[in-house]
Short mmCIF file of C-alpha atoms in Angstrom, two decimals:
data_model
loop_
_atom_site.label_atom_id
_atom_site.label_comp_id
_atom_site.label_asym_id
_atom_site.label_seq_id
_atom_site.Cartn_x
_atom_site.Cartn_y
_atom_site.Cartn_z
CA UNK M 1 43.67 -29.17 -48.97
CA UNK M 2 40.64 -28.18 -47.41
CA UNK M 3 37.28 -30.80 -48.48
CA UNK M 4 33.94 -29.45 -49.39
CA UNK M 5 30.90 -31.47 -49.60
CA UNK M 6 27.56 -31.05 -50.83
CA UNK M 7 24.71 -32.51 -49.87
CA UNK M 8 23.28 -34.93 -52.24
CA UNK M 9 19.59 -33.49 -52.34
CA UNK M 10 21.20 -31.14 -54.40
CA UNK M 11 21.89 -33.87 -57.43
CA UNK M 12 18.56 -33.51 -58.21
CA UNK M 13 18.77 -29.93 -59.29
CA UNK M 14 22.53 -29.45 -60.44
CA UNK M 15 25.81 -31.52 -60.28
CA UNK M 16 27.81 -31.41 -56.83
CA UNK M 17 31.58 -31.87 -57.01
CA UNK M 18 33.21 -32.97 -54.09
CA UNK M 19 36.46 -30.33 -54.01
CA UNK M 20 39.47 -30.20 -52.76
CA UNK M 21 41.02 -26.95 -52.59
CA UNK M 22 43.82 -25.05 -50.74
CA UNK M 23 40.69 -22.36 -49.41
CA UNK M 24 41.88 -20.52 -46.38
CA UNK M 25 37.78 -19.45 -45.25
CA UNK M 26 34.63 -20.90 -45.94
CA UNK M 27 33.61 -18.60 -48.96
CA UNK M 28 36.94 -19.35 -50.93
CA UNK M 29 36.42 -23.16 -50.78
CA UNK M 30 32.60 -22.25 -51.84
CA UNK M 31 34.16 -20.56 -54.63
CA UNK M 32 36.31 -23.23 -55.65
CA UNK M 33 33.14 -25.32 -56.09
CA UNK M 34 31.22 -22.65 -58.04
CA UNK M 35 33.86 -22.37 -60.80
CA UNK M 36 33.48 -26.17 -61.47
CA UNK M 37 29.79 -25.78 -61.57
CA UNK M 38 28.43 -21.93 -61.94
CA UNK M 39 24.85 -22.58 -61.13
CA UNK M 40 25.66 -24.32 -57.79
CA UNK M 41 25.96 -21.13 -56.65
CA UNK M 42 22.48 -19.63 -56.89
CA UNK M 43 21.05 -22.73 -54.86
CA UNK M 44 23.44 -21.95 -51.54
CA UNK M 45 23.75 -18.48 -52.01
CA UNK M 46 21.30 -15.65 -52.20
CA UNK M 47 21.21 -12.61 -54.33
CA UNK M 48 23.81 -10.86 -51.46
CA UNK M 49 26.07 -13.78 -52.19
CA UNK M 50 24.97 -14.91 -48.24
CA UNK M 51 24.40 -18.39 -47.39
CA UNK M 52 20.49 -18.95 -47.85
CA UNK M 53 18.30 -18.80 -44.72
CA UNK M 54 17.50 -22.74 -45.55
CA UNK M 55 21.15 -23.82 -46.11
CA UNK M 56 23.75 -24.62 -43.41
CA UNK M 57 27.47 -25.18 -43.58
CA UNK M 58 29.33 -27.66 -41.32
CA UNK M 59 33.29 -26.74 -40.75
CA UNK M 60 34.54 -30.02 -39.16
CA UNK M 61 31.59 -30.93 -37.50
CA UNK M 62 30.86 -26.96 -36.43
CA UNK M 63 28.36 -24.50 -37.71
CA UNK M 64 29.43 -21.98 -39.40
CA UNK M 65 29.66 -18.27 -37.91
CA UNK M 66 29.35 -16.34 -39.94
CA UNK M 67 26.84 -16.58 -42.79
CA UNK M 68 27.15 -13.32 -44.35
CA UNK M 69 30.86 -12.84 -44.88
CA UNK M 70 31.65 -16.51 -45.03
CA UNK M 71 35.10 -15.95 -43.69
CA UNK M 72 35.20 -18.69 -41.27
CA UNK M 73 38.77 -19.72 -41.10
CA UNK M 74 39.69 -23.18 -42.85
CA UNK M 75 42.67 -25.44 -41.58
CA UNK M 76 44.53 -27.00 -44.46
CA UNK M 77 42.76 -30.55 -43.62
CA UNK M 78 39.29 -28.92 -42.81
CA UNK M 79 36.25 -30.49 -43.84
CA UNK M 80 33.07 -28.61 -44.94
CA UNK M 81 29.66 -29.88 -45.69
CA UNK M 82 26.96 -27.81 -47.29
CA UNK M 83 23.53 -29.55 -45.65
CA UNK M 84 19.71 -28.41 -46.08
CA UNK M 85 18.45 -26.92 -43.29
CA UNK M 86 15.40 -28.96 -41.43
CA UNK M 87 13.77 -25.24 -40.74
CA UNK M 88 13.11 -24.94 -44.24
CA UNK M 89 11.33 -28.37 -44.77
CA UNK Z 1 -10.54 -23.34 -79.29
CA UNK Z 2 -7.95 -23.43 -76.18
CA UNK Z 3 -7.45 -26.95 -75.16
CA UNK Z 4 -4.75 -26.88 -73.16
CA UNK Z 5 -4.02 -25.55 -70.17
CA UNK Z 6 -1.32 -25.24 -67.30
CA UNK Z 7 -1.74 -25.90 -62.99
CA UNK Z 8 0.98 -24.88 -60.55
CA UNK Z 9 0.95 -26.51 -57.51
CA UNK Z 10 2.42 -26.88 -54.63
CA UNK Z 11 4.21 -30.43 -55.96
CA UNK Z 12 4.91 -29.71 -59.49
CA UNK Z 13 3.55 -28.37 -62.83
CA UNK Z 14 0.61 -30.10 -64.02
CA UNK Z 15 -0.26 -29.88 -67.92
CA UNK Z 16 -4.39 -30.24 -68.81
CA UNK Z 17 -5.84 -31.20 -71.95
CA UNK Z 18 -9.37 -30.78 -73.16
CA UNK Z 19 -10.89 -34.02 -74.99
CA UNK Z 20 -14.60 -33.29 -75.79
CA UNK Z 21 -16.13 -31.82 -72.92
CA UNK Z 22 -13.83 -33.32 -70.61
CA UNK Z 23 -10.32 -31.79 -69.16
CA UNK Z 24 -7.88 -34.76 -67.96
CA UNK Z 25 -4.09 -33.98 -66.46
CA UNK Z 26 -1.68 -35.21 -69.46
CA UNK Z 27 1.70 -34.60 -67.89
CA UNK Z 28 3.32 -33.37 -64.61
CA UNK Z 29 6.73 -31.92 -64.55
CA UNK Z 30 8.92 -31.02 -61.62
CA UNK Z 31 6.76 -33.18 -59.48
CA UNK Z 32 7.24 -32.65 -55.59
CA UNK Z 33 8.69 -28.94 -56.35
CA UNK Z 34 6.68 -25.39 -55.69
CA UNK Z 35 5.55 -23.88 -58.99
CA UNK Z 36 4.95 -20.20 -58.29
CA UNK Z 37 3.73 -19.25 -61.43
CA UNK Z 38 3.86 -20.50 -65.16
CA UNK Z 39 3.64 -18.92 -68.48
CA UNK Z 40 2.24 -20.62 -71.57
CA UNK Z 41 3.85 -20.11 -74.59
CA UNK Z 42 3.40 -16.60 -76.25
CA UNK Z 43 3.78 -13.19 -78.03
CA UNK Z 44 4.91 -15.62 -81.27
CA UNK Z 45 7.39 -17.29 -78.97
CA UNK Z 46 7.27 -21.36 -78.26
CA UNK Z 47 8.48 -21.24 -74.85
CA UNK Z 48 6.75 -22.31 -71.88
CA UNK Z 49 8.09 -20.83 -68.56
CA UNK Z 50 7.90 -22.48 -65.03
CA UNK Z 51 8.88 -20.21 -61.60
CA UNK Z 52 10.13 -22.84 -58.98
CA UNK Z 53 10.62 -21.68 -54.92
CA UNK Z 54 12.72 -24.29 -54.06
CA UNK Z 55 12.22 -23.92 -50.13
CA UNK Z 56 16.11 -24.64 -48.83
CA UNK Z 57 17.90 -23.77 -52.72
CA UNK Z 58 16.06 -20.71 -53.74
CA UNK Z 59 13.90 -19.43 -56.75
CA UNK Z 60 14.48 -21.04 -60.12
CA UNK Z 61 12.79 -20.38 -63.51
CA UNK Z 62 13.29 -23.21 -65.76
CA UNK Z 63 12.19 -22.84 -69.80
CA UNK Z 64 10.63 -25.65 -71.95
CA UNK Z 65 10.58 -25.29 -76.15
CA UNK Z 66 8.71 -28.28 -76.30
CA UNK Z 67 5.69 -27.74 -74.34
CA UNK Z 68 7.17 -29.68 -71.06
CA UNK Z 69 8.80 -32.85 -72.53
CA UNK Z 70 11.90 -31.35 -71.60
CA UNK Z 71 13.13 -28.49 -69.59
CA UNK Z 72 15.84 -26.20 -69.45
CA UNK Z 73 17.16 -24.00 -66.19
CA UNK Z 74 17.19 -20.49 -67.16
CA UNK Z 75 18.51 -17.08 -65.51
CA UNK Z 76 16.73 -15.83 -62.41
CA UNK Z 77 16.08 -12.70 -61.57
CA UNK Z 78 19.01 -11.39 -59.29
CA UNK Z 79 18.45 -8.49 -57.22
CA UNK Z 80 21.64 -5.84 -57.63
CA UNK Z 81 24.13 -5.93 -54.41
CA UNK Z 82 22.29 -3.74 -51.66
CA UNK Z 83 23.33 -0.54 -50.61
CA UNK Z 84 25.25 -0.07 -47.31
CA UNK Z 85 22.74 0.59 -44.63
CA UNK Z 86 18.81 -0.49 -43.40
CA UNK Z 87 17.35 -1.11 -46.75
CA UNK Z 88 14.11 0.97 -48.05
CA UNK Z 89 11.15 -0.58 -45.96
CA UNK Z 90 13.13 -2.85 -44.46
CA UNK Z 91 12.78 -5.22 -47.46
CA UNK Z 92 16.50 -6.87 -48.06
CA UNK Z 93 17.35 -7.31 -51.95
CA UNK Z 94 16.61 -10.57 -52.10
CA UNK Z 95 14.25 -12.74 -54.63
CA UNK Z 96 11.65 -14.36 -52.34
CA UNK Z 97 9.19 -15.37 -55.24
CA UNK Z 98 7.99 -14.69 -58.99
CA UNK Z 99 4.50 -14.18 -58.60
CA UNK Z 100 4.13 -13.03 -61.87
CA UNK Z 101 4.81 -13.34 -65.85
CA UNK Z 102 4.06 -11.72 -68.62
CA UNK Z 103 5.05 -11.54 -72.60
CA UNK Z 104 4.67 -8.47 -74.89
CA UNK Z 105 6.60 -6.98 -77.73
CA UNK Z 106 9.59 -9.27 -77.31
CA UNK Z 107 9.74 -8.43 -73.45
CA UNK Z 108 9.30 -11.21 -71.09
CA UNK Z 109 8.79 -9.62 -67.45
CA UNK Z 110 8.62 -11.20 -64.16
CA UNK Z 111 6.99 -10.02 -60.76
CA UNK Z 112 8.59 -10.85 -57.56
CA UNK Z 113 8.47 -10.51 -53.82
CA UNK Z 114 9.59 -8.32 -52.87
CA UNK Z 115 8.43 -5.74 -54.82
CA UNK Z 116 10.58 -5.89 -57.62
CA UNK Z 117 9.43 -6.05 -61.50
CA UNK Z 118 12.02 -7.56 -64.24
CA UNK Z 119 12.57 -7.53 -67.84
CA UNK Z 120 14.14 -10.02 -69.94
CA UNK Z 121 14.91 -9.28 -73.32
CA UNK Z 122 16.40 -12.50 -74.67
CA UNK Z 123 13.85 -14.61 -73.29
CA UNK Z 124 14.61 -15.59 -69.82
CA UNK Z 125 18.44 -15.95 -71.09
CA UNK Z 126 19.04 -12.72 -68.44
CA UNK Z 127 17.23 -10.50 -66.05
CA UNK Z 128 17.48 -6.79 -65.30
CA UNK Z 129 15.71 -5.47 -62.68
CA UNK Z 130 13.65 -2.29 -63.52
CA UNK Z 131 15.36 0.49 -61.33
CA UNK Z 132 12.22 2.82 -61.96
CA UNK Z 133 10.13 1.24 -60.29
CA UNK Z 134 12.03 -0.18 -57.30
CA UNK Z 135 13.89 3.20 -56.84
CA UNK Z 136 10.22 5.00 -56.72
CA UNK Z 137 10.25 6.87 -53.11
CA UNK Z 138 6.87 5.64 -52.49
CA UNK Z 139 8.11 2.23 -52.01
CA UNK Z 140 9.45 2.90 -48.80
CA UNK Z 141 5.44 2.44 -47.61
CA UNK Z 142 4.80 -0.77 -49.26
CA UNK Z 143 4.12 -3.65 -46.93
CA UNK Z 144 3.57 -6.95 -47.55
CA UNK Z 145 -0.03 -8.65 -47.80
CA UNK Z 146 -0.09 -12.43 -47.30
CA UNK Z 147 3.67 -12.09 -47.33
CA UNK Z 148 5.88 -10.44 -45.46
CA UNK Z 149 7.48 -8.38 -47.72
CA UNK Z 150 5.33 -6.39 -50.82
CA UNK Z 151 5.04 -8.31 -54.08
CA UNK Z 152 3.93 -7.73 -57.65
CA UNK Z 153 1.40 -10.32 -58.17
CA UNK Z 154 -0.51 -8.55 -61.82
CA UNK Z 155 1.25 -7.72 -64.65
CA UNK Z 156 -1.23 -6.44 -67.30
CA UNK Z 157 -0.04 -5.44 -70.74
CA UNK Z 158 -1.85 -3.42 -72.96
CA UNK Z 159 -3.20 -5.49 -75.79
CA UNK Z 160 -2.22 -2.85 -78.81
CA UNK Z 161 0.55 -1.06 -77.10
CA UNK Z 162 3.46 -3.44 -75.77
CA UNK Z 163 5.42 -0.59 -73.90
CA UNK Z 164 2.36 0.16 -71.79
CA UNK Z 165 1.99 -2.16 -68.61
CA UNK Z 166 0.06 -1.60 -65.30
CA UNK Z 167 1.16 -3.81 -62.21
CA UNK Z 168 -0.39 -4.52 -59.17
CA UNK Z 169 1.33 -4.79 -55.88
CA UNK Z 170 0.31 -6.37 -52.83
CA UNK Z 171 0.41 -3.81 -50.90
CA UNK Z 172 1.90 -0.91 -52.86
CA UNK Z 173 -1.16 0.25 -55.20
CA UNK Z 174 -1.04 -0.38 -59.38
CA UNK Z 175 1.43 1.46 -61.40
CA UNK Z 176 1.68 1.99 -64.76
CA UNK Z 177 4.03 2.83 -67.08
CA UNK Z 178 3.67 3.84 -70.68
CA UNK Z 179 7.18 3.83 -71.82
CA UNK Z 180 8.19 0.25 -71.93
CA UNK Z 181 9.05 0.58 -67.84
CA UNK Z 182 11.60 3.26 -67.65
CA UNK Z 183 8.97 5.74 -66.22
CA UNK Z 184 5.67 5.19 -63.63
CA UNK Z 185 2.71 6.74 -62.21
CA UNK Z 186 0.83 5.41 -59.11
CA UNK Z 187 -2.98 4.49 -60.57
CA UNK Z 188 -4.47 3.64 -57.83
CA UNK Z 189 -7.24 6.61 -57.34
CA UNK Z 190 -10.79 5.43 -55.97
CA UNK Z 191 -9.48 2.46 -54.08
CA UNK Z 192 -9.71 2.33 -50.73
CA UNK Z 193 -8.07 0.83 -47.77
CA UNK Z 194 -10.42 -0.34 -44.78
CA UNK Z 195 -7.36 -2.09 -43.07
CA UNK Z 196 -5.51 1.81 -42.83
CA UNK Z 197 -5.90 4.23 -39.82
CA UNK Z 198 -9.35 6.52 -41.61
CA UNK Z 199 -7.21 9.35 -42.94
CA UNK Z 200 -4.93 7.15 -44.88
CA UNK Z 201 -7.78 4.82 -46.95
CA UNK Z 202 -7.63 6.38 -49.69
CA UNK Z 203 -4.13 6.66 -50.07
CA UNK Z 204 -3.13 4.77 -53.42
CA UNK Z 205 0.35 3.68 -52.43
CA UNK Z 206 -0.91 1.52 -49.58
CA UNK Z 207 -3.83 -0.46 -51.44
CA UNK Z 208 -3.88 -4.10 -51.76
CA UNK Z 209 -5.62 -5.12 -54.84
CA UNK Z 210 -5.35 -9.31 -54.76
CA UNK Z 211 -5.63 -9.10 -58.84
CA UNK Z 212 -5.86 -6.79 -61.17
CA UNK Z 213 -7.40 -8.49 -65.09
CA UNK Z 214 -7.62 -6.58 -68.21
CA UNK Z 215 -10.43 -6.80 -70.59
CA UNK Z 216 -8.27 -7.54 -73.91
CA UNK Z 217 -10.96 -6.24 -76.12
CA UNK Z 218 -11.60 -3.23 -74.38
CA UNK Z 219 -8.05 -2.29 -72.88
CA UNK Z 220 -9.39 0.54 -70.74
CA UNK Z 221 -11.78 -1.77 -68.58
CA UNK Z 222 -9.78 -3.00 -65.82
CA UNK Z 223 -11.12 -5.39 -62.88
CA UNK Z 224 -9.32 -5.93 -59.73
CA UNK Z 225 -10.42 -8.03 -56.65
CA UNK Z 226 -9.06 -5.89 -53.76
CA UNK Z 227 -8.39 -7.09 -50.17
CA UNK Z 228 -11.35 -5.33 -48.79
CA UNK Z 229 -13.84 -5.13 -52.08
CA UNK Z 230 -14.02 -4.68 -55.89
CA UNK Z 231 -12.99 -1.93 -57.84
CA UNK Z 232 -13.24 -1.39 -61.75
CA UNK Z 233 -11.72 1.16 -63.79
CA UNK Z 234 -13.11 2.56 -67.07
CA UNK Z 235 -10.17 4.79 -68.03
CA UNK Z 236 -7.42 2.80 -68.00
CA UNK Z 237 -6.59 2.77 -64.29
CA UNK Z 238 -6.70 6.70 -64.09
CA UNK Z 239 -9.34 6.21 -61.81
CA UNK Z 240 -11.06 3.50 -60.08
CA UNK Z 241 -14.74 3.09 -58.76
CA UNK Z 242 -15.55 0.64 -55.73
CA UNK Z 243 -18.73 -2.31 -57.05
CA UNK Z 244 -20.63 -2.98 -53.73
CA UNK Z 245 -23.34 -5.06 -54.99
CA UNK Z 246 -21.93 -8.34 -54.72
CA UNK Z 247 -23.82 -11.11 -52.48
CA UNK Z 248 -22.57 -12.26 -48.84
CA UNK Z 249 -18.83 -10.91 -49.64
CA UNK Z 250 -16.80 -9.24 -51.59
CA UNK Z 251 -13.63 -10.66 -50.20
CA UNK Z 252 -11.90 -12.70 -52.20
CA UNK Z 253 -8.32 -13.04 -54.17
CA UNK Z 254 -8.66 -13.77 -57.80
CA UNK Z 255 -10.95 -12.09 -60.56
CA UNK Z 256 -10.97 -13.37 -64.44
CA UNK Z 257 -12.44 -10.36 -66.99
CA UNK Z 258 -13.95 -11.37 -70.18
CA UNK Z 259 -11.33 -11.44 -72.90
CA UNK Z 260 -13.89 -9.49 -74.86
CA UNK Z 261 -17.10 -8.55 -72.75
CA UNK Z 262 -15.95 -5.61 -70.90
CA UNK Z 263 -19.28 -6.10 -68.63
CA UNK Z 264 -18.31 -9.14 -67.35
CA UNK Z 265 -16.18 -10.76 -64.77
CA UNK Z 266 -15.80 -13.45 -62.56
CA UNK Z 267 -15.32 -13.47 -58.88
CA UNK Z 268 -14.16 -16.80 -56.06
CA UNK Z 269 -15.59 -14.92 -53.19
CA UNK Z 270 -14.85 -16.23 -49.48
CA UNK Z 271 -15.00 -15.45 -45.74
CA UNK Z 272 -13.42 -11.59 -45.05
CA UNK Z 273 -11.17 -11.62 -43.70
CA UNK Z 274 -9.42 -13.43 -41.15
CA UNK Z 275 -11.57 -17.24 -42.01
CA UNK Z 276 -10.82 -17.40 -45.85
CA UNK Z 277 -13.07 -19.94 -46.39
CA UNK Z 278 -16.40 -20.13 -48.55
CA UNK Z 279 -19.08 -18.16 -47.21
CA UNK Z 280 -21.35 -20.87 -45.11
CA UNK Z 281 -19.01 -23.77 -46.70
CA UNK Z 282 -20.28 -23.70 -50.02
CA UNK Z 283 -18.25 -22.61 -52.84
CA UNK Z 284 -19.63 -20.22 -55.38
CA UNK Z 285 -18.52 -18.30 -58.23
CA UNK Z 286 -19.51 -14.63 -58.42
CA UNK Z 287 -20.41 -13.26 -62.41
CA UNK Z 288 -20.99 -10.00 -63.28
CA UNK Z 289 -22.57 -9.15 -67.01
CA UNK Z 290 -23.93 -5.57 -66.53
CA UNK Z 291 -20.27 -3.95 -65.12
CA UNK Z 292 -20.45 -4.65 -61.41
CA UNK Z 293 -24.42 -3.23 -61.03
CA UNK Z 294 -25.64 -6.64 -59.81
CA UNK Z 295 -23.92 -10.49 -59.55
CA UNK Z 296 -25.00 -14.02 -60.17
CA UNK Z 297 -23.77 -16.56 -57.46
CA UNK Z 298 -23.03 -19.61 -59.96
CA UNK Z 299 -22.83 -22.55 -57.96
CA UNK Z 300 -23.90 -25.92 -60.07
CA UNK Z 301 -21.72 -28.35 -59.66
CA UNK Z 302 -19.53 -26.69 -57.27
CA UNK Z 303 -19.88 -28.41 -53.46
CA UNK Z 304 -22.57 -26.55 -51.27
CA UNK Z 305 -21.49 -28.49 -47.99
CA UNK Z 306 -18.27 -28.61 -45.61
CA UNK Z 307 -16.37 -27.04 -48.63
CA UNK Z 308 -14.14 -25.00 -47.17
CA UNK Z 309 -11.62 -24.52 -50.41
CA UNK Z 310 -10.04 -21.30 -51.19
CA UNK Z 311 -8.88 -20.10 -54.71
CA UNK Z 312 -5.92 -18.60 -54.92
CA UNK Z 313 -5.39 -15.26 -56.61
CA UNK Z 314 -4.22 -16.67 -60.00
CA UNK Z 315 -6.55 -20.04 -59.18
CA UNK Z 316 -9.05 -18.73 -61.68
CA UNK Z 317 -8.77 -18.13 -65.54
CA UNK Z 318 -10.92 -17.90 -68.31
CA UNK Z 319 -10.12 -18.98 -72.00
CA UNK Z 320 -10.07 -16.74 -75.47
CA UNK Z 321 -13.56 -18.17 -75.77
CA UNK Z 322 -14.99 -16.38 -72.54
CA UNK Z 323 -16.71 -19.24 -71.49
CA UNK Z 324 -14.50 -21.87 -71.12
CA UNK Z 325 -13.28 -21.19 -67.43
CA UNK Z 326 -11.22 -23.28 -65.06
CA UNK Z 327 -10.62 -22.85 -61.18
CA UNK Z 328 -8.62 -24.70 -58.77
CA UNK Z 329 -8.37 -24.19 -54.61
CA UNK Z 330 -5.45 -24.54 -52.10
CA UNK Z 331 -7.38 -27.89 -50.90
CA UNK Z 332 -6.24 -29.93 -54.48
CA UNK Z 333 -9.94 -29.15 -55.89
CA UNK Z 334 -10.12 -28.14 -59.96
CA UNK Z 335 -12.96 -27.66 -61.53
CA UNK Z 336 -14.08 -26.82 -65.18
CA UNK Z 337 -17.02 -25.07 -66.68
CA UNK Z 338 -17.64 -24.60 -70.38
CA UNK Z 339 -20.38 -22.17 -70.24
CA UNK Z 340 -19.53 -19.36 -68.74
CA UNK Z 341 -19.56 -20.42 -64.89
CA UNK Z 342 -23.10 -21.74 -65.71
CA UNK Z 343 -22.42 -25.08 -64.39
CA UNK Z 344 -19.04 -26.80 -62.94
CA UNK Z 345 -17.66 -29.80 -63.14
CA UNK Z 346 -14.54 -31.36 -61.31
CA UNK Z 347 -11.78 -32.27 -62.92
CA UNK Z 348 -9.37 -33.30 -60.44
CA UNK Z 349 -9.92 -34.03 -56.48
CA UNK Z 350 -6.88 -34.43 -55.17
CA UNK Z 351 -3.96 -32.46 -56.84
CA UNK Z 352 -1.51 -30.48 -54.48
CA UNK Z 353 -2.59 -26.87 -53.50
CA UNK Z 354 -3.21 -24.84 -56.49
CA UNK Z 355 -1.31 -21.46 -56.87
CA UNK Z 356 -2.09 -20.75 -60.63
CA UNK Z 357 -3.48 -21.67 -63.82
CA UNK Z 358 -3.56 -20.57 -67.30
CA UNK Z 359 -4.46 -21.50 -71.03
CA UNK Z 360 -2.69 -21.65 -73.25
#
């Protein structure tokens, strides 16, 4: 099961579960997260449903690729974490 | 008598009340968060409305029912999914900002960048964006001003007929619509454009007008403070004549029209174009009581040394009394005056920069 974490400077806006979740890519385990909690999803995604300019996504220590498809492969033990960006301090 | 009143900053929502003479902040919400733009509560509903632009998590619009003790996340506006290919103007379908609210008739509408007007009918419980507009072919020449992308910053409503609406757009002209939104003329005739090649000025598609205001008693008197002058309109933005007898400037962002004078305005004039700063640092407010044929520069108790404090365009309002005025800078400065810009005084020194303010 792939683990997805959110950064906690988002607990001031909206819940974050920490998921686990058999997601093969990075938008899948996203996904998993937004149907626990539907409004996470407006604060890391945009209106395109692509990772906000301000938001980054770690995949085992690794930026992610791609941030408009999201289809960065997971490995069954992969963890992501969903960080602000410093650029958009 | 309005005694309260409503300041988005830069670091929250700030709520003012009015005790005697004297305004005093009462209670700040979302403190350390950018309020975009607020809407008091309205058009017989009890709901107050804050616009967040969260920088890393996005625009949010949160509702309160009980004037700010407690506050509820509503809908945001969400652009539709965008078309396969470059996008009109280069402008991506994506909510940068609401720069603008407005109540009529049941309606609740919202302004964005970039460029993009929305309705709400079930008050801020969900958002449709109005198609009309965005899908006019004349948007493809909208550019941004102040922004990089265009943005609706005026949304005035006609007092007696809720369907009616003009916007303004920054830079994309004013538009109105007389049919609740689902149809729109460009109303921008008798502005002009000094920052377009000569044989485009006058082309209403491409004007900037910083703020448009309404005269609620007289509907068809409209004011705007344009990037590169002032401009009035008699006729209900059919047409629209330039005023050129303002003092030092007439640069400057916001403009605040007499709820029921339709001879008078007021003015935050600064620096054209590139300085933005009060002309010789000393702040002044420009009035008008005659229509725009001459100005008084009003500057009692406003600072007339190293002031260098720029209003925003939504940094000035006036109350249903049309003399009780307040006025607040990007430098933290807010200042009151209770007879008709005749004298100032401050009322806070050191808030966060101030993007709007309303009564209400």
């Amino acid at each position: 099961m792939a683990r997805i974490v959110f950064t906690q400077q988002l607990r001031r806006f909206t819940e974050v579960p920490q998921v686990d979740a058999p997601a093969a890519t990075l938008r899948a385990a996203l996904e998993a997260a937004f149907a626990l909690n539907p409004r996470l999803r407006g604060y890391v995604l945009d209106d395109q449903a692509h990772l906000r300019a301000n938001v980054v996504a770690f995949i085992d220590g690794r930026r992610c690729h791609d941030r408009v498809r999201l289809d960065d492969p997971l490995r069954p033990d992969s963890e992501v974490h969903v960080m602000q960006a410093l650029s958009g301090g | 008598m309005q005694d309260r009143a409503w300041v988005a900053t830069r670091k929250g929502l700030f709520e003012l009340r009015r005790r005697g003479a004297s305004w005093a902040i009462a209670r700040s919400s979302f403190l350390g968060e950018p309020v975009s733009m607020l809407l008091p509560p309205q058009d017989g509903s009890a709901r107050l409305f804050a616009a967040l632009n969260l920088g890393h998590f996005g625009v949010k619009l949160h509702g309160s029912d009980d004037a700010g003790e407690t506050w509820q996340e509503l809908a945001v506006p969400t652009y539709p999914p965008q078309p396969e290919g470059d996008p009109v103007g280069g402008v991506a379908w994506k909510l940068v900002q609401i720069w603008s609210m407005a109540a009529a008739g049941g309606v609740l509408w919202a302004g964005t960048l970039p460029g993009g007007l929305f309705r709400s009918a079930d008050g801020g419980g969900s958002w449709q964006l109005v198609e009309s507009l965005w899908n006019q072919p004349g948007r493809a020449r909208w550019f941004g001003g102040g922004y990089d992308v265009p943005g609706i910053h005026s949304i005035c409503v006609h007092p007696q007929r809720s369907d009616e609406l003009l916007v303004g757009i920054s830079c994309g002209g004013a538009w109105v619509s007389r049919d609740g939104g689902a149809s729109w003329s460009l109303s921008a005739h008798g502005m002009r454009a000094a920052y377009m090649p000569p044989d485009q000025s006058g082309d209403p598609n491409i004007q900037d007008p910083h703020l448009i205001a309404r005269c609620r008693a007289a509907p068809d008197v409209l004011w705007c403070q344009h990037h590169n002058g002032i401009f009035r309109s008699t006729d209900n933005a059919t047409s629209w004549h330039e005023i050129t007898s303002a003092p030092d400037t007439s640069f400057g962002f916001a403009v605040a029209a007499h709820p029921n004078d339709p001879q008078t305005a007021w003015f935050a004039p600064a620096i054209a174009d590139e300085r933005r700063i009060p002309v010789n640092g000393a702040l002044a407010v420009h009035r008008t009581r005659d229509g725009g044929r001459s100005f008084e520069s009003l500057r009692a108790g406003l600072p007339q040394h190293d002031c260098y404090d720029l209003v925003y365009r939504h940094g000035l309002a006036v109350a249903d009394d049309g003399c009780t005025l307040l006025m607040g800078s990007t430098t933290g400065n807010l200042w009151a005056s209770a007879d008709a810009g005749e004298s100032w005084s401050q009322v806070a020194a050191n808030l966060p920069p101030i993007a709007a303010l309303r009564f209400g």
